[in-house]
Coordinates of C-alpha atoms in Angstrom, one line a residue:
Chain A
M1 CA -78.4 226.0 204.6
T2 CA -78.5 225.1 208.2
S3 CA -81.3 227.2 209.6
N4 CA -83.8 224.4 209.3
L5 CA -81.5 221.6 210.4
H6 CA -83.9 220.6 213.2
T7 CA -86.5 219.5 210.6
F8 CA -84.1 216.7 209.3
K9 CA -83.8 213.3 210.7
A10 CA -80.5 212.7 212.6
L11 CA -79.6 210.0 210.2
D12 CA -80.0 212.5 207.3
I13 CA -77.8 215.1 209.4
A14 CA -75.0 212.3 209.7
E15 CA -75.3 211.6 206.0
K16 CA -74.6 215.3 205.2
I17 CA -71.7 215.1 207.4
R18 CA -70.2 212.1 205.7
G19 CA -71.0 213.6 202.4
N20 CA -69.1 216.9 203.4
K21 CA -72.2 218.9 203.1
L22 CA -72.0 219.9 206.7
T23 CA -69.4 219.7 209.3
S24 CA -70.2 218.4 212.7
E25 CA -69.1 221.8 214.2
E26 CA -71.9 223.6 212.3
V27 CA -74.4 221.1 213.1
F28 CA -73.5 221.2 217.0
S29 CA -73.5 225.0 216.9
H30 CA -77.0 225.0 215.4
F31 CA -78.4 222.8 217.9
A32 CA -76.5 224.6 220.9
Q33 CA -77.9 227.8 219.5
R34 CA -81.5 226.6 219.6
S35 CA -81.0 224.9 223.0
R36 CA -80.0 228.3 224.3
S37 CA -82.8 230.1 222.8
F38 CA -85.4 227.9 224.0
Q39 CA -84.0 227.5 227.5
P40 CA -85.4 230.5 229.4
K41 CA -89.0 229.8 228.3
H42 CA -89.1 226.1 228.7
N43 CA -86.4 225.3 231.4
I44 CA -85.3 222.3 229.4
F45 CA -81.8 221.8 230.5
V46 CA -79.8 221.5 233.7
A47 CA -76.5 222.2 231.9
L48 CA -75.5 223.0 228.4
C49 CA -72.2 221.3 227.1
A50 CA -69.4 222.5 224.9
Q51 CA -68.7 220.4 222.0
A52 CA -66.4 217.6 223.0
V53 CA -63.5 216.4 220.6
Q54 CA -64.7 213.3 219.0
R55 CA -63.1 210.1 219.4
T56 CA -62.0 208.0 216.5
Q57 CA -65.0 206.8 214.6
S58 CA -65.9 203.2 214.5
A59 CA -67.0 201.3 211.2
R60 CA -70.9 201.5 212.1
N61 CA -71.3 205.2 212.6
I62 CA -74.6 206.2 211.0
L63 CA -75.3 208.6 213.7
A64 CA -71.7 210.1 213.8
G65 CA -71.7 213.9 214.2
V66 CA -75.2 213.9 215.5
P67 CA -75.9 216.0 218.9
I68 CA -78.0 214.2 221.6
A69 CA -79.6 215.6 224.8
I70 CA -79.1 213.3 228.0
K71 CA -81.4 213.1 231.1
D72 CA -79.7 214.2 234.2
N73 CA -79.4 210.6 235.8
I74 CA -77.1 209.2 233.2
C75 CA -73.4 209.6 234.4
I76 CA -71.1 211.6 232.0
E77 CA -67.5 211.6 233.1
G78 CA -66.5 215.2 234.0
Q79 CA -70.0 216.4 234.0
E80 CA -72.2 217.4 237.0
I81 CA -75.0 215.2 237.4
T82 CA -77.7 215.7 240.1
C83 CA -80.9 213.6 239.2
G84 CA -82.7 216.9 239.5
S85 CA -82.0 216.8 243.2
R86 CA -80.3 219.2 245.7
I87 CA -78.6 216.2 247.5
L88 CA -76.4 215.6 244.6
K89 CA -75.3 219.1 244.0
G90 CA -71.7 219.1 243.0
Y91 CA -71.4 215.4 242.3
V92 CA -69.3 214.8 239.1
P93 CA -69.1 211.2 237.9
A94 CA -65.8 209.7 237.5
Y95 CA -66.9 207.5 234.7
D96 CA -69.3 207.4 231.6
A97 CA -72.3 205.3 231.8
T98 CA -72.1 202.4 229.2
V99 CA -74.5 204.1 226.9
I100 CA -72.5 207.2 226.9
R101 CA -69.1 205.5 226.0
K102 CA -71.1 203.9 223.1
L103 CA -72.6 207.2 222.0
K104 CA -69.0 208.7 222.0
E105 CA -67.4 205.6 220.3
N106 CA -70.1 206.1 217.7
G107 CA -69.3 209.9 217.2
L108 CA -72.2 211.5 218.9
S109 CA -71.7 214.7 220.8
I110 CA -73.8 215.7 223.9
V111 CA -75.5 219.0 223.5
G112 CA -76.6 219.3 227.0
V113 CA -78.2 217.6 230.2
T114 CA -81.9 217.6 230.6
N115 CA -84.3 218.5 233.3
M116 CA -86.3 215.5 235.1
D117 CA -88.4 214.7 238.2
E118 CA -86.3 214.4 241.1
F119 CA -84.6 210.9 240.9
A120 CA -87.1 209.9 238.4
F121 CA -89.9 210.3 240.8
G122 CA -92.8 211.8 239.0
S123 CA -94.9 212.0 235.9
S124 CA -94.8 215.7 235.2
T125 CA -91.1 217.0 235.8
E126 CA -92.7 219.1 238.6
T127 CA -90.6 217.7 241.4
S128 CA -87.0 218.7 240.0
C129 CA -85.1 221.0 242.3
Y130 CA -84.7 223.2 239.1
G131 CA -88.4 223.7 238.7
P132 CA -90.6 222.3 235.9
T133 CA -89.8 222.0 232.4
L134 CA -92.8 223.6 230.3
N135 CA -94.6 221.6 227.8
P136 CA -93.3 222.5 224.3
W137 CA -96.8 223.1 223.0
D138 CA -98.3 225.0 225.8
R139 CA -96.2 226.5 228.5
T140 CA -99.1 226.3 231.1
R141 CA -98.9 222.4 231.0
V142 CA -96.4 219.9 232.0
P143 CA -94.3 218.1 229.6
G144 CA -94.9 214.8 231.4
G145 CA -92.3 212.9 233.4
S146 CA -89.8 212.1 234.6
S147 CA -88.0 212.5 231.3
G148 CA -89.8 215.7 230.5
G149 CA -86.6 217.7 229.7
S150 CA -85.4 215.2 227.0
A151 CA -88.8 215.0 225.5
T152 CA -89.1 218.8 225.2
A153 CA -85.6 219.0 223.9
V154 CA -86.8 216.7 220.8
A155 CA -90.0 218.3 220.5
L156 CA -88.5 221.9 220.1
G157 CA -85.6 220.7 217.9
C158 CA -82.9 221.4 220.5
A159 CA -81.5 218.2 219.6
P160 CA -82.8 215.5 217.2
I161 CA -82.5 212.6 219.6
A162 CA -82.3 212.4 223.3
L163 CA -82.0 209.6 225.9
G164 CA -84.2 209.2 229.1
S165 CA -85.1 206.5 231.6
D166 CA -88.1 204.8 232.1
T167 CA -89.1 203.0 235.2
G168 CA -93.0 203.1 235.1
G169 CA -93.7 205.3 231.9
S170 CA -91.1 208.1 232.3
I171 CA -90.0 207.7 228.5
R172 CA -93.4 206.9 226.9
Q173 CA -95.7 209.4 228.8
P174 CA -93.6 212.6 228.1
A175 CA -93.2 211.5 224.5
S176 CA -97.0 211.2 224.5
F177 CA -97.5 214.6 226.0
C178 CA -94.8 216.3 223.9
G179 CA -95.6 214.7 220.4
V180 CA -92.6 212.7 220.0
V181 CA -91.4 209.1 219.7
G182 CA -90.1 207.5 222.9
M183 CA -89.3 204.0 223.5
K184 CA -88.6 201.8 226.7
P185 CA -86.7 198.7 225.5
T186 CA -87.0 195.2 226.8
Y187 CA -85.6 195.2 230.4
G188 CA -81.9 194.0 230.0
R189 CA -81.7 195.1 226.4
V190 CA -79.7 198.4 227.5
S191 CA -77.1 198.4 230.1
R192 CA -77.9 200.2 233.4
Y193 CA -74.4 200.8 234.2
G194 CA -74.2 204.6 235.0
L195 CA -77.9 205.1 235.1
V196 CA -78.7 206.3 238.7
A197 CA -80.9 203.4 239.9
F198 CA -84.6 204.1 241.0
G199 CA -86.3 200.7 240.6
S200 CA -83.6 198.3 239.8
S201 CA -85.8 195.6 238.2
L202 CA -88.0 198.2 236.3
D203 CA -85.5 200.8 235.0
Q204 CA -84.3 201.1 231.6
I205 CA -82.8 203.6 229.3
G206 CA -84.2 204.4 226.0
P207 CA -84.4 206.8 223.1
F208 CA -86.6 209.9 222.1
S209 CA -86.7 210.9 218.4
R210 CA -89.2 212.4 216.1
S211 CA -88.9 209.6 213.5
I212 CA -89.0 205.7 214.0
E213 CA -85.8 205.4 211.8
D214 CA -83.9 207.4 214.2
C215 CA -85.3 205.6 217.1
A216 CA -84.0 202.4 215.5
A217 CA -80.6 203.6 214.8
L218 CA -80.1 205.1 218.3
L219 CA -81.5 201.7 219.8
T220 CA -78.8 199.8 218.1
V221 CA -76.1 201.9 219.3
I222 CA -77.1 201.9 222.8
S223 CA -78.1 198.2 223.1
G224 CA -76.0 195.1 224.2
H225 CA -75.0 192.9 226.9
D226 CA -72.6 194.7 229.4
P227 CA -70.5 192.9 231.9
L228 CA -70.7 196.0 233.9
D229 CA -74.4 195.4 234.5
S230 CA -75.1 192.0 235.7
T231 CA -79.0 192.4 234.8
S232 CA -78.1 193.0 231.1
A233 CA -79.5 190.3 228.6
L234 CA -77.2 188.1 226.7
E235 CA -79.7 188.5 223.7
P236 CA -77.7 189.5 220.6
V237 CA -78.4 193.1 219.3
P238 CA -79.8 192.9 215.6
D239 CA -79.5 195.8 213.3
F240 CA -82.8 197.4 214.5
S241 CA -83.1 199.5 211.2
S242 CA -83.5 196.2 209.3
F243 CA -87.0 195.9 210.7
L244 CA -88.2 199.1 209.2
R245 CA -90.7 197.8 206.6
D246 CA -93.9 199.2 205.5
D247 CA -95.8 196.0 205.9
I248 CA -98.1 195.0 208.8
R249 CA -100.3 192.4 206.8
G250 CA -101.5 189.6 208.9
L251 CA -100.0 191.4 212.1
R252 CA -102.2 190.4 215.0
V253 CA -102.9 193.6 217.3
G254 CA -104.5 192.9 220.8
L255 CA -106.7 195.7 222.4
P256 CA -106.8 195.0 226.1
K257 CA -110.4 195.7 227.2
E258 CA -109.1 196.9 230.6
Y259 CA -107.3 199.7 229.0
F260 CA -110.5 201.3 227.3
M261 CA -112.6 201.9 230.3
A262 CA -114.3 205.0 231.8
G263 CA -111.6 207.9 232.7
L264 CA -110.2 207.8 229.2
H265 CA -110.2 211.3 227.7
P266 CA -112.6 211.4 224.6
Q267 CA -110.2 212.8 222.1
V268 CA -107.5 210.3 223.3
L269 CA -110.0 207.5 222.5
A270 CA -110.7 209.1 219.2
R271 CA -107.2 209.3 217.9
I272 CA -106.6 205.7 219.1
Q273 CA -109.7 204.6 217.2
D274 CA -108.2 206.1 214.1
V275 CA -105.1 204.4 214.6
I276 CA -107.0 201.0 214.8
T277 CA -108.8 201.9 211.6
F278 CA -105.5 202.6 210.0
L279 CA -103.9 199.2 211.0
R280 CA -107.0 197.4 209.9
D281 CA -106.8 199.1 206.7
K282 CA -103.2 198.0 206.2
G283 CA -104.1 194.3 206.8
A284 CA -103.7 193.9 210.6
I285 CA -106.0 191.7 212.3
I286 CA -107.4 193.5 215.4
Q287 CA -108.7 191.5 218.4
E288 CA -109.8 192.2 221.8
V289 CA -107.7 190.6 224.6
S290 CA -107.8 190.7 228.3
L291 CA -105.2 191.7 230.9
P292 CA -107.4 191.2 234.0
H293 CA -105.0 192.2 236.6
T294 CA -104.4 195.6 235.1
P295 CA -106.4 197.2 238.0
Y296 CA -103.6 196.3 240.3
A297 CA -100.7 197.3 238.4
V298 CA -100.5 200.8 239.9
A299 CA -100.5 199.6 243.4
V300 CA -97.8 196.7 242.7
Y301 CA -95.6 199.3 241.1
Y302 CA -95.9 201.6 244.2
I303 CA -94.9 198.8 246.2
I304 CA -92.1 197.3 244.2
G305 CA -90.7 200.6 242.9
T306 CA -90.7 202.4 246.2
A307 CA -89.2 199.5 248.0
E308 CA -86.4 199.3 245.4
A309 CA -86.2 203.2 245.5
S310 CA -85.8 203.3 249.4
S311 CA -82.9 200.8 249.1
N312 CA -81.3 202.6 246.1
L313 CA -81.4 205.8 247.7
A314 CA -79.9 205.1 251.0
R315 CA -76.5 205.7 249.3
F316 CA -77.3 209.6 249.4
E317 CA -76.3 210.5 252.9
G318 CA -73.7 213.1 252.4
V319 CA -70.7 211.0 253.0
K320 CA -69.0 210.1 249.6
Y321 CA -70.5 212.9 247.3
G322 CA -73.2 215.5 247.0
A323 CA -74.4 217.9 249.4
R324 CA -73.5 217.3 253.2
V325 CA -75.3 218.8 256.2
R326 CA -72.8 218.6 259.2
A327 CA -73.7 217.1 262.5
D328 CA -71.9 215.9 265.7
N329 CA -72.5 212.3 264.9
L330 CA -73.0 210.3 261.9
I331 CA -76.6 209.3 262.3
E332 CA -77.7 212.8 262.7
Q333 CA -75.6 213.7 259.7
Y334 CA -77.6 211.2 257.5
K335 CA -80.9 212.5 258.8
K336 CA -80.2 216.2 258.4
T337 CA -78.5 215.8 254.9
R338 CA -81.3 213.7 253.8
G339 CA -83.9 215.9 255.4
A340 CA -82.5 218.9 253.5
G341 CA -81.4 217.3 250.3
F342 CA -84.5 215.3 249.3
G343 CA -87.8 216.9 247.8
K344 CA -91.2 215.9 249.2
E345 CA -92.0 213.3 246.5
A346 CA -88.4 211.6 247.1
K347 CA -89.3 211.7 250.8
R348 CA -92.7 210.1 250.3
R349 CA -91.3 207.3 248.0
I350 CA -88.5 206.4 250.4
L351 CA -90.9 206.3 253.5
L352 CA -93.4 204.1 251.5
G353 CA -90.6 201.8 250.5
T354 CA -89.4 201.5 253.9
Y355 CA -92.6 201.0 255.3
S356 CA -93.4 198.1 253.0
L357 CA -90.0 196.5 253.6
S358 CA -90.2 196.8 257.3
S359 CA -90.3 194.0 259.8
G360 CA -93.9 192.5 259.9
Y361 CA -94.9 194.4 256.8
Y362 CA -92.4 192.6 254.2
D363 CA -94.7 189.6 253.4
A364 CA -98.0 191.6 253.3
Y365 CA -96.6 194.3 250.9
Y366 CA -93.5 193.7 249.2
M367 CA -93.8 189.8 248.9
K368 CA -97.6 190.4 247.8
G369 CA -96.5 193.1 245.3
L370 CA -94.0 190.5 243.7
K371 CA -96.7 187.8 243.6
V372 CA -99.1 190.0 241.8
R373 CA -96.4 191.0 239.6
T374 CA -96.3 187.3 238.5
L375 CA -100.0 187.6 237.7
I376 CA -99.6 190.7 235.6
K377 CA -96.6 189.1 233.7
N378 CA -98.8 185.9 233.1
D379 CA -101.6 188.0 231.7
F380 CA -99.1 189.4 229.0
D381 CA -97.8 185.8 228.3
K382 CA -101.3 184.6 227.9
A383 CA -102.3 187.4 225.4
F384 CA -99.2 187.1 223.4
N385 CA -100.2 183.5 222.5
D386 CA -103.0 185.2 220.6
V387 CA -101.5 188.3 219.2
D388 CA -98.0 189.8 218.3
V389 CA -98.3 193.4 219.7
I390 CA -100.9 195.2 222.1
L391 CA -102.0 198.5 221.4
T392 CA -103.2 201.0 224.2
P393 CA -103.3 204.8 224.5
T394 CA -100.1 205.9 226.1
A395 CA -101.8 208.1 228.7
P396 CA -105.3 208.6 229.9
T397 CA -105.2 212.2 229.0
P398 CA -103.1 214.8 227.1
A399 CA -100.6 217.1 229.0
F400 CA -102.5 218.1 232.3
R401 CA -101.8 221.8 233.6
L402 CA -98.9 222.7 236.0
K403 CA -99.5 222.2 239.7
E404 CA -102.8 220.3 238.6
K405 CA -101.8 217.1 240.5
V406 CA -98.8 218.1 242.7
D407 CA -101.1 218.0 246.0
D408 CA -102.7 214.8 245.1
P409 CA -100.0 212.2 244.9
L410 CA -102.2 209.3 244.3
S411 CA -104.0 211.1 241.2
M412 CA -100.5 211.7 239.8
Y413 CA -99.7 207.9 240.2
L414 CA -102.8 206.9 238.3
S415 CA -101.9 208.9 235.2
D416 CA -99.1 206.1 234.8
I417 CA -101.9 203.5 234.6
Y418 CA -101.2 202.5 231.0
T419 CA -97.4 202.5 231.0
I420 CA -96.6 200.7 234.5
S421 CA -97.5 197.1 233.4
A422 CA -94.9 197.0 230.6
N423 CA -92.1 197.9 233.2
L424 CA -93.7 195.4 235.7
A425 CA -93.6 192.6 232.9
G426 CA -90.2 193.7 231.5
L427 CA -91.4 194.2 228.0
P428 CA -90.6 196.7 225.2
A429 CA -93.1 199.5 224.4
V430 CA -93.1 202.4 222.3
S431 CA -95.2 205.7 222.3
L432 CA -95.8 207.1 218.9
P433 CA -97.4 210.7 218.4
C434 CA -101.0 209.9 216.6
G435 CA -102.6 213.3 216.7
F436 CA -104.0 216.1 218.7
S437 CA -106.8 217.1 221.1
D438 CA -109.2 219.7 220.4
E439 CA -106.9 222.1 222.5
Q440 CA -104.0 221.2 220.2
M441 CA -102.3 219.1 222.8
P442 CA -100.4 215.9 221.3
I443 CA -101.7 212.4 221.9
G444 CA -99.6 209.2 221.9
V445 CA -100.5 205.7 221.1
Q446 CA -98.6 202.9 222.8
F447 CA -97.5 199.3 221.3
I448 CA -96.2 196.8 223.7
G449 CA -94.3 193.8 222.3
K450 CA -93.0 190.5 223.4
Q451 CA -89.8 190.4 225.2
F452 CA -87.0 191.4 223.0
D453 CA -89.4 192.1 220.1
E454 CA -88.5 195.7 219.6
G455 CA -88.3 194.7 216.0
T456 CA -92.2 194.4 215.6
L457 CA -92.7 197.6 217.4
L458 CA -90.5 199.4 214.9
R459 CA -91.9 197.9 212.0
V460 CA -95.5 199.2 213.1
G461 CA -94.0 202.5 213.9
Y462 CA -92.5 202.7 210.3
T463 CA -95.7 201.5 208.8
Y464 CA -97.7 204.2 210.6
Q465 CA -95.2 206.9 210.1
K466 CA -95.1 206.3 206.3
A467 CA -98.8 207.4 206.2
T468 CA -99.0 210.1 208.8
D469 CA -97.1 213.3 209.5
W470 CA -97.9 214.0 213.2
H471 CA -94.2 213.4 214.0
T472 CA -92.9 216.1 211.7
R473 CA -94.9 218.8 213.3
F474 CA -93.2 221.5 215.5
P475 CA -95.2 223.8 217.9
A476 CA -96.4 227.2 216.3
E477 CA -93.7 229.2 218.1
I478 CA -91.2 227.4 215.9
A479 CA -92.9 227.0 212.5
Chain B
M1 CA -88.7 199.2 270.5
V2 CA -92.3 200.0 269.3
S3 CA -93.5 197.9 266.6
L4 CA -95.5 199.5 263.6
Y5 CA -98.4 197.1 264.3
A6 CA -98.8 199.0 267.6
M7 CA -99.3 202.3 265.9
K8 CA -102.8 203.6 265.1
D9 CA -102.0 207.2 264.0
Y10 CA -100.4 207.7 260.6
R11 CA -98.4 210.5 261.9
E12 CA -96.7 208.2 264.3
I13 CA -96.1 205.8 261.6
V14 CA -94.7 208.5 259.3
H15 CA -92.3 209.6 262.2
Y16 CA -91.2 206.0 263.0
V17 CA -90.5 205.2 259.3
A18 CA -88.7 208.4 258.7
N19 CA -86.4 207.4 261.6
L20 CA -85.8 204.0 259.9
A21 CA -85.0 205.7 256.5
R22 CA -82.7 208.3 258.3
I23 CA -84.5 211.3 257.0
E24 CA -85.3 214.1 259.4
L25 CA -88.9 215.6 258.8
T26 CA -90.1 218.8 259.8
A27 CA -93.5 218.8 261.8
E28 CA -95.3 220.4 258.6
E29 CA -93.9 217.5 256.7
E30 CA -95.1 215.0 259.1
E31 CA -98.6 216.9 259.0
L32 CA -98.5 216.8 255.1
F33 CA -97.4 213.1 254.6
A34 CA -99.7 211.4 257.4
P35 CA -102.9 211.7 255.4
Q36 CA -101.3 211.1 251.9
F37 CA -99.4 208.1 253.5
Q38 CA -102.9 206.9 254.6
K39 CA -104.5 207.2 251.5
I40 CA -101.8 205.6 249.5
I41 CA -101.6 202.7 251.8
G42 CA -105.2 202.4 251.7
Y43 CA -105.1 202.3 247.9
I44 CA -102.3 199.6 247.9
D45 CA -104.3 197.5 250.5
T46 CA -106.6 196.5 247.6
L47 CA -104.0 193.9 246.7
N48 CA -105.3 191.9 249.8
T49 CA -108.4 191.0 247.8
L50 CA -106.3 188.9 245.4
D51 CA -105.6 185.2 246.2
T52 CA -101.8 184.7 245.6
I53 CA -101.1 181.6 247.8
D54 CA -99.8 179.5 245.0
I55 CA -98.2 182.3 243.0
D56 CA -94.3 182.2 243.0
P57 CA -93.0 186.1 243.3
T58 CA -91.2 187.6 240.4
F59 CA -88.0 189.2 241.8
N60 CA -86.2 189.1 238.5
I61 CA -88.0 189.5 235.3
I62 CA -85.2 188.3 233.1
A63 CA -84.6 185.1 235.0
L64 CA -81.0 185.5 235.2
K65 CA -79.2 183.6 238.1
N66 CA -75.8 183.7 239.7
V67 CA -74.1 186.2 237.2
L68 CA -70.5 185.8 238.1
R69 CA -67.1 187.0 236.7
E70 CA -63.5 185.9 236.8
D71 CA -61.9 187.7 240.0
I72 CA -59.1 189.5 237.7
P73 CA -57.7 192.6 239.5
Q74 CA -57.8 195.7 237.2
K75 CA -56.3 199.1 237.8
N76 CA -58.8 201.8 239.0
E77 CA -57.8 204.9 237.1
A78 CA -60.6 207.0 238.6
Y79 CA -59.8 206.9 242.2
Q80 CA -58.6 210.5 242.3
K81 CA -61.9 211.6 240.6
I82 CA -63.6 209.6 243.2
I83 CA -61.9 211.2 246.1
S84 CA -62.6 214.7 244.6
N85 CA -66.1 214.2 245.2
F86 CA -65.7 213.8 249.1
P87 CA -67.3 216.6 250.8
Q88 CA -64.8 216.5 253.4
K89 CA -61.6 215.0 253.0
D90 CA -58.0 214.6 254.6
G91 CA -55.7 213.3 251.9
N92 CA -57.1 210.1 250.3
Y93 CA -59.5 209.6 253.5
C94 CA -63.2 210.7 253.5
V95 CA -63.8 212.4 256.8
V96 CA -67.1 211.8 258.7
P97 CA -68.3 212.7 262.2
K98 CA -68.1 210.0 264.8
V99 CA -70.6 207.1 264.7
I100 CA -73.0 207.4 267.9
D101 CA -71.7 205.4 270.8

């Protein structure tokens, strides 16, 4: 009965548990077993968890009993968390992140902690101190990053849903590379308390799932104002499932011309054009828009993001937690601990951030970056006067091969070109699987919405998934 | 103290910035990072072609200001778990080497 449980939606699994057709122990055991079996070939997890005792269930528990995978940068009390880094080896959080507390209160259990690029610095999960996670569809390719482990876990049915974090595309791009749904909520929609910070003005925790229904349900559970996160929005949380309607008649969809330039993989373009045709056939109004400052987005991100990262990672110096390299004086201890504990990409980003914040360069780089950020945000505000949602490819190519970009950081950075602007502007965005390349690798379509308008993104996703089945597919090794 | 402006060589810049960031780099790492740094900074410098004289910076995308809370003391139940993370401890104290004098 349970042998194909991973083909079910999380919501349907929860319904079977409520109807006493399944127990939560059976469900957990099924996904724990799958996780263990795929771990050696794909290196998805940093840790596998035993089933926790469930707390008293609240009234709204449409996901109660469902196991979920959690990225290695979200604090779980009593569970070692390392952010894919040697420098945090042995760190055991004394508290649950707010999103973890909410999951537990709603009766979900954690099946495992997933692999990630070190401190979320990366687009391929190759900078993890545990080695890369291998793409669920082709083990010679990357799963994307930095939430590569979470995306792979959902793609392989190790967990029906997962949480990741997204600072420049780290949920959406791996979702695209792995053929699953991944959403970055509006900045401030989900509490960052307990998320190890990378870019404090850019980071958001968000859901991975196979279906848009599960995405909506999980988003509802984790969203909400949190007094422990002073950047969390006071915006009330709707029941996001109420937006799931098969109707996009009259929806105004914008295609930013700057996103459809040279360098876009031909099959990515072809699949996106299929999506555009579908939307038009369902009554959406397609129009071209312009986001003229798009070419500057990557540069702005690598100033602001690295500046914020250099500040946020100053706390990792071997004093209060994690690994320590001993020395005779404190400054030497900092230098040796950080020299030994951080990987190359982490060092590169901290150095870049330190440089752009340093005396004499602060105005030329950091302030300049913040001003161009305003221009990028203004582009979106202007476009959203004419359209309700913006459609783009999620990534310029399908998943690239392992090691293809590790020696060329700038090339790696440019693979984020379509996802970064949504973080800079604080807007919600979702990636949906929309087909495969000629080499059978997944391709994702991205929808960017107005601030706090996850609802429209969910409606578009629902309409699309009602008519397609990309999101139900599993890699051949599972079928 | 030498200013970053005075440095022409990216290896020197990387070395100087690493010291500011309290990271000890090996010679190989400095060798590796210098040209990468130069390439990335060169890319970022394209922002200088944009005129932003009259533009306000965006620090905070959600436009919240001065988020405050009441100063009500609460019991911290977790302090033992926090102490258990100290790499070196003496009772409830975290032990560190002396600060450079």
